[in-house]
PDB file of C-alpha atoms in Angstrom:
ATOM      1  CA  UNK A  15      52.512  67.137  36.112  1.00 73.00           C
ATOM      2  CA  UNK A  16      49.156  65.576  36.441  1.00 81.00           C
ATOM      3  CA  UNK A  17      49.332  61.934  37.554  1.00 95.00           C
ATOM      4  CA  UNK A  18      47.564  59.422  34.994  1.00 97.00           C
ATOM      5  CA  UNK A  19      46.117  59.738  31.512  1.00 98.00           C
ATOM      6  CA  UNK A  20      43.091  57.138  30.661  1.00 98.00           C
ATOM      7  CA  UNK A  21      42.984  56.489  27.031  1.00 98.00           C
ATOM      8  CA  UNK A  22      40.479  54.072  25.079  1.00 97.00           C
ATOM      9  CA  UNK A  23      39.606  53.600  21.710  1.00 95.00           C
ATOM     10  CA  UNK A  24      36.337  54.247  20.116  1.00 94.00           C
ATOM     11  CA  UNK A  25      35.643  50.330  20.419  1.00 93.00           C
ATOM     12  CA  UNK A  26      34.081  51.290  23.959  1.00 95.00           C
ATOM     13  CA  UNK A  27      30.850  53.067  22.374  1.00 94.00           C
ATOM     14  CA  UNK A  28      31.993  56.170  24.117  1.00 94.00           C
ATOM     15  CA  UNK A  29      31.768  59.587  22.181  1.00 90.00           C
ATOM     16  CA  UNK A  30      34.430  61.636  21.870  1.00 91.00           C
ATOM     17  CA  UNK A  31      32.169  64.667  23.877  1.00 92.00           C
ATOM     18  CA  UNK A  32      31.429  61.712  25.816  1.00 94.00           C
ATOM     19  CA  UNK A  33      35.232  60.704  26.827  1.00 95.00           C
ATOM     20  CA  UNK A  34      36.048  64.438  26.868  1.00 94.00           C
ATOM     21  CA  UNK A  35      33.624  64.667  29.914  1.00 95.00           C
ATOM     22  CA  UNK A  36      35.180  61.675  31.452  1.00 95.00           C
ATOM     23  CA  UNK A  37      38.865  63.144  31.014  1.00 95.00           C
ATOM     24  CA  UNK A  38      39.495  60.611  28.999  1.00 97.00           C
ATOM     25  CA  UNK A  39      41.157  60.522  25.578  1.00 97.00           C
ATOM     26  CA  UNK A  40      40.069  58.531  22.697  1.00 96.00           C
ATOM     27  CA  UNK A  41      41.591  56.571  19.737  1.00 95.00           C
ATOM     28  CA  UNK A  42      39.466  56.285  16.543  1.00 94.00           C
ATOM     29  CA  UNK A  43      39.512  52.746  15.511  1.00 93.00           C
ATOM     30  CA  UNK A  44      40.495  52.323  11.208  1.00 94.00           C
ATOM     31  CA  UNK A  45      37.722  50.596   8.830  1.00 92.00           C
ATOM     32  CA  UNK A  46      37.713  50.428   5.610  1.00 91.00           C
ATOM     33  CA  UNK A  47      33.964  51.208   3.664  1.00 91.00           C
ATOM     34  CA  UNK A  48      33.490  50.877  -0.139  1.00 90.00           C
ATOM     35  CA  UNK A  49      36.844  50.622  -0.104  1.00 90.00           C
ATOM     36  CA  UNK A  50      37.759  53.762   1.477  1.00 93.00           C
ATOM     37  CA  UNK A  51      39.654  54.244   4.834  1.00 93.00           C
ATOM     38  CA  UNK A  52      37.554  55.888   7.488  1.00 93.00           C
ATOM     39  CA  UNK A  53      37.714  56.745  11.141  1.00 93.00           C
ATOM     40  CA  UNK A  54      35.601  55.805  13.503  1.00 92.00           C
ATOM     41  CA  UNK A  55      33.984  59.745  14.834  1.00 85.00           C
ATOM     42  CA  UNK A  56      36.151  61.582  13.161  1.00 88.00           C
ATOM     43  CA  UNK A  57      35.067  61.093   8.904  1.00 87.00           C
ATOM     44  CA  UNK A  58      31.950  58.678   8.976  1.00 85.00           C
ATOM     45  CA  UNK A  59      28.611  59.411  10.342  1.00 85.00           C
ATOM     46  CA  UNK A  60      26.560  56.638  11.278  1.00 88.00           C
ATOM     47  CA  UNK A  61      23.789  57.664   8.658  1.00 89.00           C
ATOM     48  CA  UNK A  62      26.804  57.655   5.928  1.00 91.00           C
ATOM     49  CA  UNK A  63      27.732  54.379   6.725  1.00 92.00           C
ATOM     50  CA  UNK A  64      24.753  52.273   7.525  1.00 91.00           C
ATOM     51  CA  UNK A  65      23.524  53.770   3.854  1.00 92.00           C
ATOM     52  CA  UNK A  66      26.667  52.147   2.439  1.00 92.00           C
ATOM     53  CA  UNK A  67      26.160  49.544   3.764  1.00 89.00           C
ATOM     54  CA  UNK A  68      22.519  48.777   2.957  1.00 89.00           C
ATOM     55  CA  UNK A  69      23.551  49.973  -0.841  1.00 91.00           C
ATOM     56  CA  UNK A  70      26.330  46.364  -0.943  1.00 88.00           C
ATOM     57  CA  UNK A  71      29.422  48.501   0.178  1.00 90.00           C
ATOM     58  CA  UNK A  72      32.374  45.732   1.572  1.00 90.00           C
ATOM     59  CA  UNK A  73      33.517  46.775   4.882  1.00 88.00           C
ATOM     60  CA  UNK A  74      36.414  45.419   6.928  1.00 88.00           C
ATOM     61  CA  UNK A  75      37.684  46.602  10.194  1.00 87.00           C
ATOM     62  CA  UNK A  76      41.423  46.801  10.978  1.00 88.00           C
ATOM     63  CA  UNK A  77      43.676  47.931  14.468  1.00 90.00           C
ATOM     64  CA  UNK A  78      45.305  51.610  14.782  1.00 93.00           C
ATOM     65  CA  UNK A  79      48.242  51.871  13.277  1.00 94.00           C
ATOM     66  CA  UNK A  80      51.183  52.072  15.692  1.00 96.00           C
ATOM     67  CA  UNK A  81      52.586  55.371  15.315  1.00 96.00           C
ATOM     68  CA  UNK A  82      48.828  56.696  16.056  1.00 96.00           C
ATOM     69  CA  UNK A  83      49.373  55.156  19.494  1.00 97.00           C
ATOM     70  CA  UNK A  84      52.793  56.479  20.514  1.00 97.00           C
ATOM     71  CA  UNK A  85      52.211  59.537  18.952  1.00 97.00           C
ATOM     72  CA  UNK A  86      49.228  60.133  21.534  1.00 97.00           C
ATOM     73  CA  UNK A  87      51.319  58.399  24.355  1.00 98.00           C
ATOM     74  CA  UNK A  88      54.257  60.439  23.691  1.00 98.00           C
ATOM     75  CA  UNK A  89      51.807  64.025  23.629  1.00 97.00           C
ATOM     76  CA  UNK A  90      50.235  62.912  27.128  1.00 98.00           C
ATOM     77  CA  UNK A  91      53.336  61.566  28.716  1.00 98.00           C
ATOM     78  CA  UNK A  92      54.370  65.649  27.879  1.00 97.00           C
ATOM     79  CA  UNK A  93      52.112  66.231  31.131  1.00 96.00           C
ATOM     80  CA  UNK A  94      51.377  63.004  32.965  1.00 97.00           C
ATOM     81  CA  UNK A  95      53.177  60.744  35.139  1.00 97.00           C
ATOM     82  CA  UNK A  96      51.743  57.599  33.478  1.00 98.00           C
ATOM     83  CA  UNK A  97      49.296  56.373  30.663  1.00 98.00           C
ATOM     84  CA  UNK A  98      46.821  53.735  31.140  1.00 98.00           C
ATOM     85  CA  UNK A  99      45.555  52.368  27.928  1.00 98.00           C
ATOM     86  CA  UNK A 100      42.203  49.991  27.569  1.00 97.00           C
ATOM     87  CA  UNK A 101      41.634  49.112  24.545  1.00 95.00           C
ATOM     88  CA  UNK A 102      38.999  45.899  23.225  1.00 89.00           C
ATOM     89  CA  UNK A 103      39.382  42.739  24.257  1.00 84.00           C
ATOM     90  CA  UNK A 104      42.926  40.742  22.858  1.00 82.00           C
ATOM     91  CA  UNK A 105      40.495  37.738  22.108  1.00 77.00           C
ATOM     92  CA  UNK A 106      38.621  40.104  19.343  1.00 76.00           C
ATOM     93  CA  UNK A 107      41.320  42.118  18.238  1.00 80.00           C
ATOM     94  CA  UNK A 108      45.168  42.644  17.667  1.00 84.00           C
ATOM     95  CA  UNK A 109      44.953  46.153  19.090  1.00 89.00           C
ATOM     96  CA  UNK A 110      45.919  44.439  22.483  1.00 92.00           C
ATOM     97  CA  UNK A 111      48.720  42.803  21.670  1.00 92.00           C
ATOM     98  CA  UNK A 112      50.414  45.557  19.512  1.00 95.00           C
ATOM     99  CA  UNK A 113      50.085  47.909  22.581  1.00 96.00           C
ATOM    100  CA  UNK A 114      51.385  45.457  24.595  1.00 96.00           C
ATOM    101  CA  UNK A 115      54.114  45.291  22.542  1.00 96.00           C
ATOM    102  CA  UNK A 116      54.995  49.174  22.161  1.00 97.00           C
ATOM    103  CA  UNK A 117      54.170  49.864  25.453  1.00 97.00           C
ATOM    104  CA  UNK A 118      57.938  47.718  26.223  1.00 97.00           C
ATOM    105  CA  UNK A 119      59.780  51.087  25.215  1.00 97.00           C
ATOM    106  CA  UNK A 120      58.111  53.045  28.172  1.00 97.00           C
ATOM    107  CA  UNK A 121      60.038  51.921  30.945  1.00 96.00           C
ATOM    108  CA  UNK A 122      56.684  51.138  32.753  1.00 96.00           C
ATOM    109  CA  UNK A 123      55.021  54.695  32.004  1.00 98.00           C
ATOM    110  CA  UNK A 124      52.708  53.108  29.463  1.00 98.00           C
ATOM    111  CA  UNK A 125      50.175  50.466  31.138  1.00 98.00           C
ATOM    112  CA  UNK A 126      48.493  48.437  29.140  1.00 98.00           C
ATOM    113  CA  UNK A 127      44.784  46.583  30.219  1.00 97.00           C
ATOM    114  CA  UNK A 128      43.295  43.645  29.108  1.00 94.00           C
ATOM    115  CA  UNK A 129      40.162  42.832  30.545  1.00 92.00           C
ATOM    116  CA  UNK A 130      38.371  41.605  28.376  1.00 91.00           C
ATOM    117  CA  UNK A 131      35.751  43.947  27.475  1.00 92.00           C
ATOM    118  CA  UNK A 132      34.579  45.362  24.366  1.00 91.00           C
ATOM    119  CA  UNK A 133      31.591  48.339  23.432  1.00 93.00           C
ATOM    120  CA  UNK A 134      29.749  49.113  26.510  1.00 95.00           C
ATOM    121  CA  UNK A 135      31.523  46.761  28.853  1.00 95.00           C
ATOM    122  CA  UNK A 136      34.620  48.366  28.441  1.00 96.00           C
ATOM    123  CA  UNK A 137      33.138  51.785  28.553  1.00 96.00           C
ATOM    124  CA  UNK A 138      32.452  50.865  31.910  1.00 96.00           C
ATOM    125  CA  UNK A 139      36.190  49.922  32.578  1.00 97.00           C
ATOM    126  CA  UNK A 140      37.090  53.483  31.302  1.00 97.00           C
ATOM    127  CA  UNK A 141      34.520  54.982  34.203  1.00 97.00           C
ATOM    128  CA  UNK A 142      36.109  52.432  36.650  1.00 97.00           C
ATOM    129  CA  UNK A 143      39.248  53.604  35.904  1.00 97.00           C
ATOM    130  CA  UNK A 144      38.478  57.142  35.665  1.00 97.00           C
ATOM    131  CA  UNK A 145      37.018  56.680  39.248  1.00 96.00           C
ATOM    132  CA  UNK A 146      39.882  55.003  40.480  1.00 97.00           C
ATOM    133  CA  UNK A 147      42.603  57.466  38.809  1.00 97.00           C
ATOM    134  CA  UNK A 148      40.611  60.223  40.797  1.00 95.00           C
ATOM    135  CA  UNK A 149      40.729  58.144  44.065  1.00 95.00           C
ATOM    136  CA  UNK A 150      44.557  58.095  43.534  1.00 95.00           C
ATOM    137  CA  UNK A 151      46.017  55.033  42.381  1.00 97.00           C
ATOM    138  CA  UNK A 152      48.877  54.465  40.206  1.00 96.00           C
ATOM    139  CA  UNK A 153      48.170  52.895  36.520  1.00 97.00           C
ATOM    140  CA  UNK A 154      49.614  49.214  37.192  1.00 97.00           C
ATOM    141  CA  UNK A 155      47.049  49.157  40.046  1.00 97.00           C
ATOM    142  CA  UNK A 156      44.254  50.043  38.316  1.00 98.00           C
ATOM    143  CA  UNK A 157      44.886  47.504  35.750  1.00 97.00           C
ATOM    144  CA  UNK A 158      45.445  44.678  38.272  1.00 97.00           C
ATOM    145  CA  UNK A 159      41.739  46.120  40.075  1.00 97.00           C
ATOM    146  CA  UNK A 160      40.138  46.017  36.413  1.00 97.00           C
ATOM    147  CA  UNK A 161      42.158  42.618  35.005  1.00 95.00           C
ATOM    148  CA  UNK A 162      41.093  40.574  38.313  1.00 95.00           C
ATOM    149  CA  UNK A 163      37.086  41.034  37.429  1.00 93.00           C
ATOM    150  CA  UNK A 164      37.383  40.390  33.676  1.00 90.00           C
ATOM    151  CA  UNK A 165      34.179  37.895  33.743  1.00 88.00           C
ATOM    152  CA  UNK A 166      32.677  39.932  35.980  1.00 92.00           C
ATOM    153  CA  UNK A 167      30.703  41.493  32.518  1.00 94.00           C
ATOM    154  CA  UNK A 168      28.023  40.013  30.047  1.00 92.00           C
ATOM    155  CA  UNK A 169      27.036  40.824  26.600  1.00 93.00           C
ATOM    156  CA  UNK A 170      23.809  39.268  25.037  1.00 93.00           C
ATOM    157  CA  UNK A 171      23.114  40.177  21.087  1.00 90.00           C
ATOM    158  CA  UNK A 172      21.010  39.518  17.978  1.00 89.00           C
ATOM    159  CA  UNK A 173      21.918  40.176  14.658  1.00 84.00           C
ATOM    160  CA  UNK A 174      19.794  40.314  12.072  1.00 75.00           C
ATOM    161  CA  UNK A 175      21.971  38.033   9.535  1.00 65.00           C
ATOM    162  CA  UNK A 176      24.967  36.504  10.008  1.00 62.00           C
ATOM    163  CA  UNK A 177      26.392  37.296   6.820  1.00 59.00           C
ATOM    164  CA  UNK A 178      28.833  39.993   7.634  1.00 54.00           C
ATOM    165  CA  UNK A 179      30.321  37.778  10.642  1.00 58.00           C
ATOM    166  CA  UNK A 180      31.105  34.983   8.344  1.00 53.00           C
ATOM    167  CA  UNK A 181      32.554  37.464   5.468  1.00 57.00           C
ATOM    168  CA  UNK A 182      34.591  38.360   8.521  1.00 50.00           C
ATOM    169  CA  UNK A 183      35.566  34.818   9.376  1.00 50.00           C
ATOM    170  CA  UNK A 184      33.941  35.287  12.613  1.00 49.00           C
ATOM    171  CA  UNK A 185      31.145  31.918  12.068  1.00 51.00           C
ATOM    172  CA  UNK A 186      31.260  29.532   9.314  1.00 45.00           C
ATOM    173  CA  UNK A 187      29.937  29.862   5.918  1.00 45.00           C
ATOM    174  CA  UNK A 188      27.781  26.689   6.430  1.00 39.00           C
ATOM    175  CA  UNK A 189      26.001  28.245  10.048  1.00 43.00           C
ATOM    176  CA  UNK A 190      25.297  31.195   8.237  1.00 47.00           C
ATOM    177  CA  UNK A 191      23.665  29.758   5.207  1.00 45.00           C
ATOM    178  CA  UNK A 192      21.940  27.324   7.810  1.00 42.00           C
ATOM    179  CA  UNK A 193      20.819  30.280   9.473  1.00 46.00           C
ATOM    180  CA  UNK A 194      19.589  31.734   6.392  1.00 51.00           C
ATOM    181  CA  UNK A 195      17.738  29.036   4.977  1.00 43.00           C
ATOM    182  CA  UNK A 196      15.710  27.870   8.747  1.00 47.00           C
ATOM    183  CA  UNK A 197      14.702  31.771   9.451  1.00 58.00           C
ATOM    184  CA  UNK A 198      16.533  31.702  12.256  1.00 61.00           C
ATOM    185  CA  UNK A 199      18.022  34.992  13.957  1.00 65.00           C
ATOM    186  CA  UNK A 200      20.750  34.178  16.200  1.00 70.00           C
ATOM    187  CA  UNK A 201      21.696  35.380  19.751  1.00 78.00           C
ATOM    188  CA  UNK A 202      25.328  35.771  20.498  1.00 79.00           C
ATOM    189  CA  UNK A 203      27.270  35.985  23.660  1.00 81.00           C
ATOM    190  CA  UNK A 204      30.047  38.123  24.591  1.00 77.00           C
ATOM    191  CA  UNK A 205      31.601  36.969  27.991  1.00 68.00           C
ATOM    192  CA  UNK A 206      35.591  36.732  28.399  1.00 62.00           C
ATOM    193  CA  UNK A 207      36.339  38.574  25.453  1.00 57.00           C
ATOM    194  CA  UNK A 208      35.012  35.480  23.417  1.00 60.00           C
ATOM    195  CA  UNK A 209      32.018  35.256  20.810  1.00 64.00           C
ATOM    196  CA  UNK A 210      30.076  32.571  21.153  1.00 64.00           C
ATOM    197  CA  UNK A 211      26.657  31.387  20.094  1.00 63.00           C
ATOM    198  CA  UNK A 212      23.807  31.210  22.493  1.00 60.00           C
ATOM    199  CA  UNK A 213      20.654  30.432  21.041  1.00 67.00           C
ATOM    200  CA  UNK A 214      19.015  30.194  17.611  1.00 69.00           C
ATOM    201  CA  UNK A 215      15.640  31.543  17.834  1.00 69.00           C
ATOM    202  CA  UNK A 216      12.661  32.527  15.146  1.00 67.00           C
ATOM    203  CA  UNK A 217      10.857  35.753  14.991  1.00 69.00           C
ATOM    204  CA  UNK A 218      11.561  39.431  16.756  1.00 77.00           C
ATOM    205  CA  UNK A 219       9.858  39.013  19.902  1.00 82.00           C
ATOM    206  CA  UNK A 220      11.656  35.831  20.480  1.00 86.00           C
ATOM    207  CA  UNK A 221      15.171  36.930  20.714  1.00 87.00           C
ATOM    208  CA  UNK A 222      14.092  39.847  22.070  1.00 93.00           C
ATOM    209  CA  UNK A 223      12.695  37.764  24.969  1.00 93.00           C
ATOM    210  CA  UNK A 224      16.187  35.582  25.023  1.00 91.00           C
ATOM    211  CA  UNK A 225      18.005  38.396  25.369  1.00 95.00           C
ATOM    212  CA  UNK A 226      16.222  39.785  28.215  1.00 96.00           C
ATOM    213  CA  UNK A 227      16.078  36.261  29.815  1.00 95.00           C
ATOM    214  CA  UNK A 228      19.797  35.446  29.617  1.00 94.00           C
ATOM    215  CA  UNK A 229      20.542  38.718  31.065  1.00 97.00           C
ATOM    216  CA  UNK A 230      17.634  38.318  33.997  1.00 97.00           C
ATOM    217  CA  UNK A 231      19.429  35.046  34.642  1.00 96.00           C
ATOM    218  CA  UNK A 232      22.890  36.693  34.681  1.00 96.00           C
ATOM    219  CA  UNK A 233      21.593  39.146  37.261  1.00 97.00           C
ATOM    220  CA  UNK A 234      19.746  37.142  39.515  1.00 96.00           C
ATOM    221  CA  UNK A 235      22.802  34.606  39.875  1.00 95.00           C
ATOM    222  CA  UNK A 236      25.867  35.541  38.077  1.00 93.00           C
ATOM    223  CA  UNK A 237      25.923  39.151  39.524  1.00 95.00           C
ATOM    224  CA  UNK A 238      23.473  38.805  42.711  1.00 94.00           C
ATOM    225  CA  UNK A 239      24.368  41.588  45.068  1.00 92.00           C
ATOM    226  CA  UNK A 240      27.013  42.939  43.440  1.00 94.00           C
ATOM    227  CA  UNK A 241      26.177  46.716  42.113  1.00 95.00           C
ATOM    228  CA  UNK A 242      26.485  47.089  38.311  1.00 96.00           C
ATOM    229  CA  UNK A 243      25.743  48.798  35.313  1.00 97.00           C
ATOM    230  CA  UNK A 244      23.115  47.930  32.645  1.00 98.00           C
ATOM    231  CA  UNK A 245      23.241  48.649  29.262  1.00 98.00           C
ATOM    232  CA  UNK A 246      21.060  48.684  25.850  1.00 98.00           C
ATOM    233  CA  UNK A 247      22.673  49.105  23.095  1.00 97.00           C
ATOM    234  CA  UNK A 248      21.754  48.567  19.263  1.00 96.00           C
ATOM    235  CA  UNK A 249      23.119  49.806  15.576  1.00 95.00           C
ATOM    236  CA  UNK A 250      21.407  51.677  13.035  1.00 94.00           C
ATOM    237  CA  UNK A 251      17.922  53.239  13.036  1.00 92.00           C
ATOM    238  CA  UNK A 252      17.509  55.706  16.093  1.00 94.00           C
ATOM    239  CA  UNK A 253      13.818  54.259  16.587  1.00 96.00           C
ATOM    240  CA  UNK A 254      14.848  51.063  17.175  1.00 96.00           C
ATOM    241  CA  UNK A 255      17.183  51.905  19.748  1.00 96.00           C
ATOM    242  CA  UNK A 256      14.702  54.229  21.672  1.00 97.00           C
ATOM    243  CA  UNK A 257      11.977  51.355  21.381  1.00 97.00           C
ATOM    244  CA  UNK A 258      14.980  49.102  22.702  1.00 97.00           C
ATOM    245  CA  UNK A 259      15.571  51.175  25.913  1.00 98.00           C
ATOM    246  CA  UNK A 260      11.895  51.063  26.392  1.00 98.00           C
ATOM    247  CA  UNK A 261      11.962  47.625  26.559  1.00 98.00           C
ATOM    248  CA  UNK A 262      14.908  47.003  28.397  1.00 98.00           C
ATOM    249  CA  UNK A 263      13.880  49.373  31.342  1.00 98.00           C
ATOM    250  CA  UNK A 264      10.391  48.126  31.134  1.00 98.00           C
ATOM    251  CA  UNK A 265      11.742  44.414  32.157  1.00 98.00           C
ATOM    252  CA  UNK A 266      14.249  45.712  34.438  1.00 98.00           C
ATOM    253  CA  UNK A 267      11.945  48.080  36.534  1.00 97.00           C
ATOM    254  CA  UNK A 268      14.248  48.856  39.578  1.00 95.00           C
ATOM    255  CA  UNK A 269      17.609  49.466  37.779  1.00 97.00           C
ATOM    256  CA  UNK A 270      18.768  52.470  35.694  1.00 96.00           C
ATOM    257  CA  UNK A 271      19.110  51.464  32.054  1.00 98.00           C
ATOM    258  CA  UNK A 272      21.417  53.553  30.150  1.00 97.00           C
ATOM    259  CA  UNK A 273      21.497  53.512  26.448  1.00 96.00           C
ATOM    260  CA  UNK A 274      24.552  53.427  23.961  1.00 95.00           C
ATOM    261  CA  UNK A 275      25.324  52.785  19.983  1.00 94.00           C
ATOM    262  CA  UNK A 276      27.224  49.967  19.392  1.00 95.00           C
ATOM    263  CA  UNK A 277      30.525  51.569  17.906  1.00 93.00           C
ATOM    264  CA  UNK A 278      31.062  51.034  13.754  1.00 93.00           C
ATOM    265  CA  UNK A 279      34.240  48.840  14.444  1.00 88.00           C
ATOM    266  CA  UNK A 280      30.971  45.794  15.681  1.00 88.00           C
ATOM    267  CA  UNK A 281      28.558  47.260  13.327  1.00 91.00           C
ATOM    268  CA  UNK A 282      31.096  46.518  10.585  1.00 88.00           C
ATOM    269  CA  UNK A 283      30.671  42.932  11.423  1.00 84.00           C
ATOM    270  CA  UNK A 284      27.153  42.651  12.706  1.00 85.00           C
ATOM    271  CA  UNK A 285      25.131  45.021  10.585  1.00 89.00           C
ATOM    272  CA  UNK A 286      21.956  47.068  10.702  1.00 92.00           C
ATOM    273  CA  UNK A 287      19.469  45.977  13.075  1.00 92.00           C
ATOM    274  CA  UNK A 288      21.424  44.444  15.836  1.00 93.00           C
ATOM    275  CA  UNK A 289      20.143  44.638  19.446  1.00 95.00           C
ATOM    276  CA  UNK A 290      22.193  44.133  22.854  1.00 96.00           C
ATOM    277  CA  UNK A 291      21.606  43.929  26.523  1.00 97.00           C
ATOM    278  CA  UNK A 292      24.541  43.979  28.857  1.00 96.00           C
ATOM    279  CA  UNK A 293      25.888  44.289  32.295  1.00 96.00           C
ATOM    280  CA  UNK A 294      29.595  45.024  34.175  1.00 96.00           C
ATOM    281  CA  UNK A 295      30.303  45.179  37.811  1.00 95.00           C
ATOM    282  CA  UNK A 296      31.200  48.443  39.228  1.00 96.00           C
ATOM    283  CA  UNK A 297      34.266  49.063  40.830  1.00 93.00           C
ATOM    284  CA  UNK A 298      34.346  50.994  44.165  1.00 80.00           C
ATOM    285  CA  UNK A 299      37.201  53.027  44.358  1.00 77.00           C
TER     286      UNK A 299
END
């Protein structure tokens, strides 16, 4: 019986040829588009559904039903010793908290992590933990090693408009209409599992320079000496991620910058056009 089974949802920007490569398993996370139910990588492509949603389509995310999760938990637990589940952060979802909760009727088999990451922060938890399975520690273990450098991650992104966070009662319907009216395109911050705003700047090159700033900043103090992973990310057109990366490495000369979509279950909320720069320690095994 092999000893742990890693499972994330698609919420980690990982692919499922991607997690497949990993060993890992992956849960597609529910939306709902023009009022249909989709899942992420399984019946929506990303050209499908940023059409949809350029034509008006609503679009609302939900969490995986239950019976999705201890079906898979119950398949791997066939062959493994233990299942170690890391889904998005509990401050952004519910997806958290239900595991939690189902996980009770494991006797301890089914671990549960919440560190606080979401997209590509928590894809690097799954490659921590992957890492760490390998080097041979139990599931509990690896979540106390991932839960005890939560913060230790930093998300920087900005949205083109704010209109799909406030339909999804993530900002106020006054800040995005102020928004609207001064031109302004927001940058948002993703640290602790929380969303918060950062700065309120005018013009591409702008928050494209704030991003790249804040995350300079980050590494110079925040994460000075410390070995970790940096990320691009973005949503929509494939361009403007590859023009994205560009930038991104062209700032950050001496580091490897790897590039990743942002998954549908953020696009659903932040739209076409978004761009990201982030950063997570890496844990030595």
């Amino acid at each position: 019986m092999a000893p742990i089974a890693i499972v994330t949802d698609t919420n980690s920007s990982l692919t499922p040829e991607e997690a497949a490569a990993l060993g890992a398993y992956l849960v597609p996370m529910p939306f709902t588009l023009g009022g249909r139910a989709r899942l992420e990588g399984v019946d929506c492509t990303q050209e499908e559904f940023f059409a949809q949603l350029a034509a008006g389509a609503e679009v609302s995310t939900s969490q995986p039903a239950p019976g999705t999760l201890t079906e898979l938990w119950d398949r791997l637990l066939a062959d493994h010793e233990e299942v170690l589940f890391l889904p998005m952060s509990s401050a952004l979802s519910a997806t958290c908290a239900t595991a939690q909760m189902l996980a009770r009727d494991y006797g301890g088999r089914v671990v549960v992590v919440d560190d606080h990451r979401i997209s590509v922060t928590l894809r690097q938890s799954v490659e921590d933990a992957c890492a760490l399975a390998r080097a041979g520690l139990g599931a509990a273990a690896i979540r106390d090693r991932l839960e005890a450098v939560q913060d230790r991650a930093s998300i920087y992104l900005a949205v083109e408009s704010l209109e799909l966070l406030r339909r999804s009662g993530r900002i106020t319907a006054a800040a995005a209409a102020m928004a609207s009216v001064l031109s302004v395109r927001p940058v948002l911050k993703i640290e602790g599992g929380k969303l918060d705003a950062f700065k309120k700047v005018r013009g591409q090159a702008r928050r494209e320079a704030a991003l790249l700033d804040a995350m300079d900043r980050d590494l110079r103090e925040k994460f000075a000496g410390r070995p970790v992973a940096l990320y691009a990310a973005w949503s929509g057109d494939e361009a403007l991620g590859q023009r994205w990366h560009g930038t991104v490495q062209a700032r950050f000369p001496d580091r490897a910058v790897r590039l990743a979509r942002l998954p549908l279950s953020i696009c659903c909320h932040v739209g076409a056009g978004a761009l990201a720069v982030a950063c997570a320690e890496i844990l030595a095994p």
